[in-house]
Each structure stands twice: as C-alpha cells, then as structure tokens.
XYZ file of C-alpha atoms in Angstrom:
245
model
C -0.003 0.043 0.108
C 2.607 2.163 0.751
C 4.899 1.782 -1.996
C 1.158 2.298 -4.609
C 1.231 5.463 -2.574
C 4.470 6.906 -3.344
C 3.719 5.930 -6.838
C 0.494 7.771 -6.981
C 2.839 10.577 -5.371
C 5.051 10.287 -8.165
C 2.408 10.524 -10.980
C 0.752 13.330 -9.296
C 4.227 15.519 -9.390
C 4.970 14.490 -13.319
C 1.402 15.774 -13.748
C 1.212 18.755 -12.427
C 4.965 19.465 -13.750
C 3.259 18.476 -16.847
C 0.679 20.411 -16.826
C 2.626 23.754 -15.737
C 4.901 23.425 -19.106
C 1.655 22.919 -21.020
C 0.200 26.624 -19.326
C 3.665 28.320 -20.249
C 3.996 27.161 -23.459
C 0.358 28.049 -24.524
C 0.970 31.527 -22.816
C 4.152 32.169 -24.516
C 1.816 31.077 -27.754
C -0.938 33.700 -27.120
C 1.943 36.767 -26.556
C 3.234 35.722 -29.877
C -0.138 36.349 -31.345
C -1.115 39.556 -29.635
C 2.311 40.710 -30.724
C 1.764 39.375 -34.608
C -1.663 40.736 -34.449
C -0.342 44.409 -33.028
C 2.801 44.762 -35.787
C -0.028 44.042 -38.707
C -2.173 46.115 -37.235
C 0.711 49.369 -37.279
C 1.497 48.103 -41.029
C -0.523 50.016 -44.010
C -2.356 47.566 -46.447
C -0.783 48.935 -49.903
C -3.728 48.411 -51.423
C -5.265 50.701 -49.173
C -5.668 54.558 -50.534
C -5.634 57.741 -48.294
C -7.864 60.439 -49.301
C -4.872 62.484 -50.548
C -3.832 59.586 -53.029
C -7.209 59.021 -54.245
C -7.380 62.970 -54.884
C -3.950 63.050 -56.566
C -4.301 59.578 -58.472
C -7.101 60.531 -61.698
C -8.543 58.909 -64.488
C -8.262 61.040 -67.648
C -11.852 62.120 -67.377
C -10.102 64.442 -64.073
C -11.902 62.351 -61.866
C -11.146 58.983 -59.988
C -12.568 55.233 -60.275
C -16.078 55.691 -58.715
C -17.469 53.332 -57.073
C -21.609 54.194 -58.161
C -23.397 56.995 -59.749
C -24.236 60.039 -57.453
C -26.196 58.958 -54.656
C -25.856 55.013 -55.011
C -25.285 54.271 -51.490
C -25.367 50.339 -52.500
C -22.022 49.606 -51.683
C -20.906 51.806 -48.945
C -21.999 51.415 -45.005
C -22.715 53.234 -41.889
C -19.332 54.689 -41.470
C -19.552 56.514 -45.109
C -19.596 60.372 -44.541
C -19.215 63.215 -47.007
C -16.596 64.364 -47.532
C -16.567 68.459 -47.110
C -13.521 70.436 -46.150
C -13.793 72.714 -43.066
C -11.729 75.899 -44.430
C -10.286 77.682 -41.684
C -7.821 80.143 -43.424
C -7.578 82.378 -46.304
C -4.793 79.738 -47.352
C -7.375 76.844 -46.883
C -9.920 78.625 -48.943
C -7.385 78.960 -52.167
C -5.943 75.787 -51.814
C -9.699 74.547 -52.175
C -10.252 76.394 -55.192
C -6.560 76.069 -57.014
C -6.490 72.677 -57.568
C -4.633 71.981 -60.632
C -5.271 68.019 -60.447
C -9.294 68.692 -60.240
C -11.525 70.660 -62.663
C -15.034 69.719 -60.772
C -17.674 72.356 -59.499
C -16.661 73.504 -55.811
C -19.110 74.476 -53.557
C -18.636 76.194 -50.400
C -21.551 76.836 -47.553
C -20.969 79.947 -45.824
C -22.472 79.708 -42.149
C -22.437 80.282 -38.171
C -21.887 77.842 -35.393
C -24.675 80.265 -33.415
C -27.271 80.090 -36.069
C -30.074 77.691 -35.692
C -30.907 78.013 -38.908
C -27.675 77.219 -40.302
C -27.561 74.177 -38.291
C -30.908 72.883 -39.899
C -29.667 74.048 -43.332
C -26.348 71.917 -42.690
C -28.188 68.791 -42.341
C -29.612 69.715 -45.836
C -26.237 70.085 -47.166
C -24.444 67.149 -46.022
C -27.145 65.025 -47.781
C -26.226 67.241 -50.699
C -22.919 66.663 -50.115
C -23.487 62.569 -50.002
C -25.318 62.450 -53.379
C -23.197 64.793 -55.285
C -19.812 64.879 -53.710
C -16.797 62.764 -52.146
C -17.705 59.879 -49.934
C -15.052 58.677 -47.192
C -14.842 55.996 -45.249
C -11.714 56.480 -42.486
C -10.445 59.344 -44.269
C -10.528 56.984 -47.339
C -12.735 58.168 -50.812
C -14.725 54.956 -51.463
C -17.027 57.088 -54.025
C -16.306 60.507 -56.235
C -18.843 62.959 -57.058
C -19.606 65.358 -59.755
C -18.733 68.076 -57.407
C -16.316 69.012 -54.337
C -17.830 70.302 -51.060
C -16.484 73.072 -48.034
C -17.903 74.809 -45.411
C -16.443 78.219 -43.849
C -17.767 78.943 -40.447
C -17.981 82.803 -40.399
C -16.996 83.860 -36.770
C -13.801 81.997 -37.395
C -13.012 83.174 -40.340
C -14.816 86.628 -40.846
C -11.980 88.531 -42.368
C -11.925 86.159 -45.134
C -15.941 86.116 -45.519
C -15.811 89.941 -45.242
C -13.013 89.875 -48.160
C -15.788 87.384 -49.977
C -19.127 90.016 -49.428
C -20.727 87.111 -47.113
C -23.496 89.692 -45.557
C -26.009 86.876 -45.129
C -26.316 83.101 -43.357
C -26.474 81.054 -44.547
C -25.786 81.107 -48.104
C -23.652 78.712 -50.584
C -21.089 79.802 -53.512
C -20.291 78.237 -56.300
C -17.353 78.087 -58.302
C -15.324 76.572 -61.387
C -11.654 76.413 -61.441
C -10.386 79.111 -63.815
C -13.455 81.339 -63.615
C -13.773 82.410 -59.992
C -17.447 82.427 -58.381
C -20.501 81.642 -60.672
C -23.158 81.697 -58.727
C -24.691 82.299 -55.374
C -28.012 81.039 -53.458
C -29.022 82.450 -50.100
C -32.012 81.002 -48.678
C -33.809 79.588 -45.863
C -33.789 76.047 -44.841
C -37.130 75.232 -45.916
C -36.020 76.587 -49.424
C -32.976 74.369 -49.984
C -34.227 73.078 -53.047
C -32.773 76.220 -54.296
C -29.325 75.095 -54.052
C -29.976 71.525 -55.376
C -31.597 73.358 -58.846
C -28.685 75.343 -58.735
C -25.906 72.772 -58.789
C -27.950 70.311 -61.068
C -28.423 73.085 -63.270
C -24.362 74.235 -63.239
C -23.355 70.651 -63.244
C -25.226 70.540 -67.223
C -23.469 73.461 -68.118
C -20.097 72.294 -66.699
C -20.437 68.971 -68.283
C -21.329 70.431 -71.769
C -18.812 73.077 -71.612
C -20.958 75.911 -72.034
C -19.426 79.516 -71.308
C -19.304 82.345 -73.713
C -19.199 85.732 -72.564
C -21.873 86.114 -70.466
C -20.940 83.254 -68.474
C -17.376 84.474 -68.748
C -19.114 87.996 -67.024
C -20.584 86.299 -64.273
C -17.780 85.026 -62.786
C -15.533 87.717 -63.182
C -16.105 89.541 -60.002
C -15.506 86.127 -57.948
C -12.010 85.201 -60.220
C -10.616 88.959 -59.025
C -11.905 88.029 -55.374
C -9.862 84.699 -55.405
C -7.003 86.411 -57.115
C -6.904 89.003 -54.239
C -6.041 86.521 -52.177
C -3.454 84.652 -54.056
C -1.810 88.061 -54.672
C -2.227 88.903 -50.523
C -0.593 85.562 -49.514
C 2.354 85.986 -52.024
C 2.863 89.296 -50.536
C 2.950 88.340 -47.119
C 5.126 84.968 -47.922
C 8.072 87.962 -49.584
C 7.657 90.346 -46.899
C 8.316 87.458 -44.517
C 11.432 86.848 -46.419
C 12.747 90.045 -46.188
C 12.558 90.469 -42.721
C 14.351 87.133 -42.070
C 17.453 88.684 -44.559
C-alpha cells in the first residue's frame, strides 16, 4: 500500500509539472499571436488608398474611379460620410479653389455656429454632399462625386468672409476652376431645393462645356476675389523673407 501511495504521489507531481509546462507554452503562444496582430495592425495595406492619394490619382476624365453613380449608396456602409472640407484660413480657401488636378465644380457653404437656421441648413447640405460629392470612410475616398464640397464658419473666419462679401447666412457659393464664383444662393432651410436646382444647372452647363461672354461676366467678380487672396498670400510670404534677411 505504501509503495502504491508513493507511485501515485510521484505520478501526481509529474502530471502537475506537465500541466505547468503546457500552460507556459500556451501563454507564450498567445503573447506571440498578440504581438503579431499588433504589428500587422500598424502595417499599412498597400492596396488601401488615403484621401490624398485618391485625390492625386485621377482617371483620364479628371476624376477618381467611381464605385457607383452619384447618390448610389449600395456599396457604402454606415461609416461612410460626405467629404466636406472645413476651411479655416485664406490659404486653405485658395488651395481648395486652386487645385490643378481637379476641375469639378466647388460648392462652399458659409454659416455660423450660433445660427439655428444654419444648423438646419447644414443637415440638408450634408445630404447633398453625400449625393453629389465625394464619400469617405476613415479618411479614404470610397466614391467620387460630381462636385467638391467645403464649408466656412463665419465667426472664426470673419476677415475671409468679409473679403468675399458674405453678408447673409446661410449662403452657398459655386465656383469653377479658372473662372471664379459663378453663382450664389442665399436661402432658408425650407427652400434648400434652390441650392439643389442651381447645382444641377451648373453641372449640366459644366458637363457640356458651355460658357460665353455672359457666363464669363457672371464669374469675373469671384475670380478677382480669388486672385486678390492669392496676391495677398504671395505678398505676405515675400515680406516674411525680407524680414528674415
């Protein structure tokens, strides 16, 4: 009996040692798997394109490849958001309108954070941007639209808004590259369809390449404003260089 008891005790010790070894091995494997997953998480999938890359890479028509027609959300999920640039300076405004790689119509909303009417207007503006503009998921453009959208908050950019002669809110400006501001709509949220109709009209004219003297005349004022902003920026840069010398 004593011998059997000693044998059982010896087997129990061996079993506990074996289980401890198995537990240590399993823990090491789990740590290695977690480390591998974390490393893989920081590596960027080469097939994934950022917003900047999607903007820079254009097809022959001047637009990125589109996942579907405007307003077609069948290939999008709940993470998709309209790509609306929030402009915070004169430089960002000039850059947005002066893109050499993109000739789409630019739509800019002017609003104020304290304006209740602007808040209601903004909901419809986002819907229009999702239907007609670029749509992004996690800063990646997943569908390119027919127009580019931006917004300017009046209080934080009072100087810019005054130079653009923005006197009523909310308002929407439409720009065409090389021609400046072609149209402006100032309306209340209940009449937002005026913005939609104006964009539709301009998209039709822009797509057909229509212009003429009357069209150029409509855009002369907006073009002069953009040119003035660009000149002011160049002048400021030159003065800064002189100060350093």
